[in-house]
mmCIF file of C-alpha atoms in Angstrom:
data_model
loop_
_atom_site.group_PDB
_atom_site.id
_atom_site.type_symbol
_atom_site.label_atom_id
_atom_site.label_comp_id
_atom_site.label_asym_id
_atom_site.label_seq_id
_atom_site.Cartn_x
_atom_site.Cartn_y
_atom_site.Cartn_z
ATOM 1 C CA UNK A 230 262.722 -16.500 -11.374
ATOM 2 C CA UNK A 231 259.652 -17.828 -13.355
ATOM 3 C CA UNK A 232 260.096 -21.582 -11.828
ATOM 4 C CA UNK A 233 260.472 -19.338 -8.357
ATOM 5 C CA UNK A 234 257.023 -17.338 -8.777
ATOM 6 C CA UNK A 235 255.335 -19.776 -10.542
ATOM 7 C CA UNK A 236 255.970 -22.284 -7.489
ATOM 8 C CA UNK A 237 255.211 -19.800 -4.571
ATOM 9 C CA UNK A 238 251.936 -18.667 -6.658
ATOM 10 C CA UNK A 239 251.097 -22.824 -6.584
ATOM 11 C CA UNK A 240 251.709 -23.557 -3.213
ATOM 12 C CA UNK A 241 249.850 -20.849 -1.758
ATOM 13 C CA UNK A 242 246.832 -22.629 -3.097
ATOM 14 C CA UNK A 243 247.637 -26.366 -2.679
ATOM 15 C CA UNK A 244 246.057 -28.273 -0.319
ATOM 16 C CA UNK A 245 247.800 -30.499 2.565
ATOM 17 C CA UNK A 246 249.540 -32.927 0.204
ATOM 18 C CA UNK A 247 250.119 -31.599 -2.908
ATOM 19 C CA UNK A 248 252.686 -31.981 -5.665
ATOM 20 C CA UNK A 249 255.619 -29.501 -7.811
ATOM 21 C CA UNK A 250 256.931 -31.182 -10.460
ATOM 22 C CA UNK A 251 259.771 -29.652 -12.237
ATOM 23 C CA UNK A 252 260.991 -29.989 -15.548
ATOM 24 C CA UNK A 253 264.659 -29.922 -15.712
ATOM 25 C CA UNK A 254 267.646 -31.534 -17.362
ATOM 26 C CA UNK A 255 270.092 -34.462 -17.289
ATOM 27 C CA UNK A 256 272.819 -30.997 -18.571
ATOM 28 C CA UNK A 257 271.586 -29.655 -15.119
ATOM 29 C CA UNK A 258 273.956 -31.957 -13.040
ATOM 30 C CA UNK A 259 276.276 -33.464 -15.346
ATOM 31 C CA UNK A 260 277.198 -30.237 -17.870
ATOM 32 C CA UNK A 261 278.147 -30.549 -21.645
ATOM 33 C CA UNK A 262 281.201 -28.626 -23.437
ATOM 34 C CA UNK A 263 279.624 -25.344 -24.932
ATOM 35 C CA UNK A 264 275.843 -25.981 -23.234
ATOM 36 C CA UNK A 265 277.338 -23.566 -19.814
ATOM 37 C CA UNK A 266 274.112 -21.061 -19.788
ATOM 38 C CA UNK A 267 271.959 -24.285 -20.045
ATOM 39 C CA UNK A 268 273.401 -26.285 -18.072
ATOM 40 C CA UNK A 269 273.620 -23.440 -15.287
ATOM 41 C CA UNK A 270 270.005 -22.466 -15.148
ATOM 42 C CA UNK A 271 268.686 -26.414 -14.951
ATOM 43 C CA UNK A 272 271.247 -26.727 -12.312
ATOM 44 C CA UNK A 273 270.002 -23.686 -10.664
ATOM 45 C CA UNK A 274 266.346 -25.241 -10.722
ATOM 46 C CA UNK A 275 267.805 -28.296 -9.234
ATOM 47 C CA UNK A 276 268.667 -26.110 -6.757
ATOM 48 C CA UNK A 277 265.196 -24.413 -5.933
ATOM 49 C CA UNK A 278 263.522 -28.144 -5.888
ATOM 50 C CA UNK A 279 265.601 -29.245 -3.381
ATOM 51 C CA UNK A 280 265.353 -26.037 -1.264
ATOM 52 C CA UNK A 281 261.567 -25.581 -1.948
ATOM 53 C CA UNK A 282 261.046 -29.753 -1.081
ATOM 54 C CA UNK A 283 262.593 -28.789 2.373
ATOM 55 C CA UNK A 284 260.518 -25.469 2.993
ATOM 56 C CA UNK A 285 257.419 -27.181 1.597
ATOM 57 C CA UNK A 286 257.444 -30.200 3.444
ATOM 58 C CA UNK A 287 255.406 -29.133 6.469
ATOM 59 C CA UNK A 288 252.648 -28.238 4.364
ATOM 60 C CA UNK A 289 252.905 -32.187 2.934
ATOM 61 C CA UNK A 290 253.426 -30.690 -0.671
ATOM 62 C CA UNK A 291 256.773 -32.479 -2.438
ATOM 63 C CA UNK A 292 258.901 -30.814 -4.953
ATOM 64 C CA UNK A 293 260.978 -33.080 -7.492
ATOM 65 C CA UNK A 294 262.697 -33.087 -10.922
ATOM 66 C CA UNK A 295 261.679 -34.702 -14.030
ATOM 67 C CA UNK A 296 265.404 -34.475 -15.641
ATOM 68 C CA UNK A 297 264.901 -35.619 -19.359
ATOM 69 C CA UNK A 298 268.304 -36.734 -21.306
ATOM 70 C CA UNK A 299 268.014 -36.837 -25.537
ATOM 71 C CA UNK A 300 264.129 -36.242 -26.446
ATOM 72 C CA UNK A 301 262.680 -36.038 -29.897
ATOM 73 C CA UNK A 302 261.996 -32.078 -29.073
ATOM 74 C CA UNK A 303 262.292 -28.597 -30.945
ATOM 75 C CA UNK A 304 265.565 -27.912 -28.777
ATOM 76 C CA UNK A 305 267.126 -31.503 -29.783
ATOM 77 C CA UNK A 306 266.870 -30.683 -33.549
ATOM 78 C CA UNK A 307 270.295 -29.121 -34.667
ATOM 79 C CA UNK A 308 271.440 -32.570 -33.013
ATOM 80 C CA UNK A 309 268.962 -34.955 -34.300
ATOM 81 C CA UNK A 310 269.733 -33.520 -38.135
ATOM 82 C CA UNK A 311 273.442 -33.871 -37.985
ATOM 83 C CA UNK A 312 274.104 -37.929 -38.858
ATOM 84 C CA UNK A 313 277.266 -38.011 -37.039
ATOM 85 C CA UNK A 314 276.250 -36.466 -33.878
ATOM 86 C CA UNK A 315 272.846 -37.533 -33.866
ATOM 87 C CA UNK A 316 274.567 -41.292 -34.155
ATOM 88 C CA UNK A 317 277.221 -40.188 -31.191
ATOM 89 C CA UNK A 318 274.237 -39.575 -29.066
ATOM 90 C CA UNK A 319 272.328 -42.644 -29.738
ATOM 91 C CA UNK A 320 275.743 -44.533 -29.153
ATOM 92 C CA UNK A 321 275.511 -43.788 -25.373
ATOM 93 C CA UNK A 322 272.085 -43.783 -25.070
ATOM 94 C CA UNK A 323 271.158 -47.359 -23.411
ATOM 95 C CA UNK A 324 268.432 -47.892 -25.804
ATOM 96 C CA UNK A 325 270.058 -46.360 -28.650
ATOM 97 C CA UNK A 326 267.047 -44.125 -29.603
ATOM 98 C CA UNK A 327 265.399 -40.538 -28.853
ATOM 99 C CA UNK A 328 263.327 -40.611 -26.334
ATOM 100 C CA UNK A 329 259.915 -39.409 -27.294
ATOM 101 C CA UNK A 330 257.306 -37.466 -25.039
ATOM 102 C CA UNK A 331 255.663 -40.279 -24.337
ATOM 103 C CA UNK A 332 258.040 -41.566 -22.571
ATOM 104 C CA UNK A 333 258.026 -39.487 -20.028
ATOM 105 C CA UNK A 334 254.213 -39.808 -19.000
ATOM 106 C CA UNK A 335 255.128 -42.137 -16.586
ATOM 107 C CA UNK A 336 257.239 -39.929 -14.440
ATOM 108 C CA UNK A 337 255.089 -37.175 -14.250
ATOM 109 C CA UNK A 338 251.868 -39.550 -13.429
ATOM 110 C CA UNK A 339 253.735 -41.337 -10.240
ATOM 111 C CA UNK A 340 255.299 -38.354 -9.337
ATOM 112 C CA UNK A 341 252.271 -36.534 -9.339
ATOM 113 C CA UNK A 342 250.151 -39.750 -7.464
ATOM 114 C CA UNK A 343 250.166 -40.932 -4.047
ATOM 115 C CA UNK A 344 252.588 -43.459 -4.601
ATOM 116 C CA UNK A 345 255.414 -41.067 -4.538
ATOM 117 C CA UNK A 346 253.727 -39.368 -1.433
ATOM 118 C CA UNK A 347 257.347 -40.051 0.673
ATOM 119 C CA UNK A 348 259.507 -38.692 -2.184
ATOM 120 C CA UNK A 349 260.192 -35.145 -2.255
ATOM 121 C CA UNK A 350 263.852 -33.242 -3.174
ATOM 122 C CA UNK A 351 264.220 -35.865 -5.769
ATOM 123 C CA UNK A 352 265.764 -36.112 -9.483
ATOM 124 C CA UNK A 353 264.787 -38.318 -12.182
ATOM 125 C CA UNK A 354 267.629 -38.488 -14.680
ATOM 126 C CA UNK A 355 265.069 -39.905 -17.207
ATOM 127 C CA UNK A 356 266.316 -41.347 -20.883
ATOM 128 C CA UNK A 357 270.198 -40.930 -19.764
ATOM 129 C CA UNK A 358 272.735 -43.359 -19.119
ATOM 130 C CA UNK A 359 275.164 -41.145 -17.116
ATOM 131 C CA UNK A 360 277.582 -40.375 -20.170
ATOM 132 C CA UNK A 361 278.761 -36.622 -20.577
ATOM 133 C CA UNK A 362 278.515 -35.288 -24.341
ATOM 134 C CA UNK A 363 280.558 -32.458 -25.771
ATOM 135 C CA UNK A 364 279.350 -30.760 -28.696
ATOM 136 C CA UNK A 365 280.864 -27.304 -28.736
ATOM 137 C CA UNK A 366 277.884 -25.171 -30.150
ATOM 138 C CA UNK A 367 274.779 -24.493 -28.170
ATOM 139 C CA UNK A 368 271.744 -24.203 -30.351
ATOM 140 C CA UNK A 369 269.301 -21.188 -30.201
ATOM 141 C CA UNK A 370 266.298 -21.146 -27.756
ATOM 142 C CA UNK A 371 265.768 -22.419 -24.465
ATOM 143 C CA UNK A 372 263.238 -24.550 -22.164
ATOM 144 C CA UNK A 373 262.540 -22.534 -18.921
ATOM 145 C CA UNK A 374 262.136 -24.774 -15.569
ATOM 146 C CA UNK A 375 258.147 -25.407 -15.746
ATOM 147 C CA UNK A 376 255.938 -26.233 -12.593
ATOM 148 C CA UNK A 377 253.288 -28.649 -13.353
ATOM 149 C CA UNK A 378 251.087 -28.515 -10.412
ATOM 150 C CA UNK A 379 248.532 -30.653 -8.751
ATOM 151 C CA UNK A 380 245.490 -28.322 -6.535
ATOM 152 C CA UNK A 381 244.431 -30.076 -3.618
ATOM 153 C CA UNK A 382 240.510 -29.542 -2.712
ATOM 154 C CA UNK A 383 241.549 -26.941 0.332
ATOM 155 C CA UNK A 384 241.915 -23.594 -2.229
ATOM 156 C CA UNK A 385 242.201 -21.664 1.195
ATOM 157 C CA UNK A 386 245.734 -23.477 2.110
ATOM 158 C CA UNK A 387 248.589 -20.714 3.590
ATOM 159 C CA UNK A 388 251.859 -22.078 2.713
ATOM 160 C CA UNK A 389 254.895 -21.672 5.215
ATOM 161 C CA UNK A 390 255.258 -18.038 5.274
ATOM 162 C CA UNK A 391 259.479 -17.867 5.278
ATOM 163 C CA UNK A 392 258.718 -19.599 1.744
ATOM 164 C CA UNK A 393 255.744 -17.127 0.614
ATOM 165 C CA UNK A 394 257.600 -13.679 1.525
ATOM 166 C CA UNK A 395 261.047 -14.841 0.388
ATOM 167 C CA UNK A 396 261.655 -13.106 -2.901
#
């Protein structure tokens, strides 16, 4: 719901051409063993971007993913402190090493530039190299979907109204 609201509240301010960037998850289209709820509610974002990127294109505004795998984060912790899964998870990781917030800089800057203009419903699996883990226990807390958004100039934009009044 928050990823919802917080991208009808954006778009109804964007100008022609602007930009939703979600953050989601790598879990959110290829699920672990004991990471369900997760994996359910990135998938379920997936979901919205893709929707939203069709309802939103008129108005020129794209809506993608940023899908991190295994980041040095908070949430990665309980994995990162046990040796012999931390090690399992580096072992199918193509560069064999947590990715760090750094690395994901990149994707948010093209995805939020004109170079990525023609590129909307999109998912970057970012840091992942397609393997499935299976780790049983799913740790406390949880990352919400986040909208990082870009305001165009034109504060007066009205967004496609099927997408404003849907609720």
């Amino acid at each position: 719901t928050a990823a919802f609201l917080g991208a009808r509240a954006a778009a109804r301010v964007m100008g022609d051409g602007g930009r939703l960037i979600f953050t989601g998850s790598v879990l959110g289209e290829r699920p672990g063993r004991g990471l369900s709820a997760y994996s359910a509610s990135k998938a379920g974002l997936v979901g919205l971007a893709k929707g939203l990127a069709l309802d939103l294109a008129p108005a020129g505004i794209t809506v993608n993913v940023v899908a991190p795998g295994w980041f040095d984060s908070p949430l990665a912790d309980g994995w990162k402190n046990n040796p012999k899964r931390s090690a399992s998870i580096l072992g199918h990781t193509a560069l064999n090493r947590w990715g760090d917030a750094r690395d994901l800089a990149g994707a948010y800057q093209f995805l939020a530039s004109d170079a990525s203009a023609f590129i909307t419903g999109a998912v970057l699996n970012y840091g992942d190299d397609g393997i499935n883990y299976n780790f049983g226990e799913l740790l406390p807390g949880s990352i919400s979907g986040r909208v990082i958004k870009s305001l165009g100039p034109d504060c007066d934009f009205e967004a496609p109204q099927a997408f404003l009044q849907n609720i």
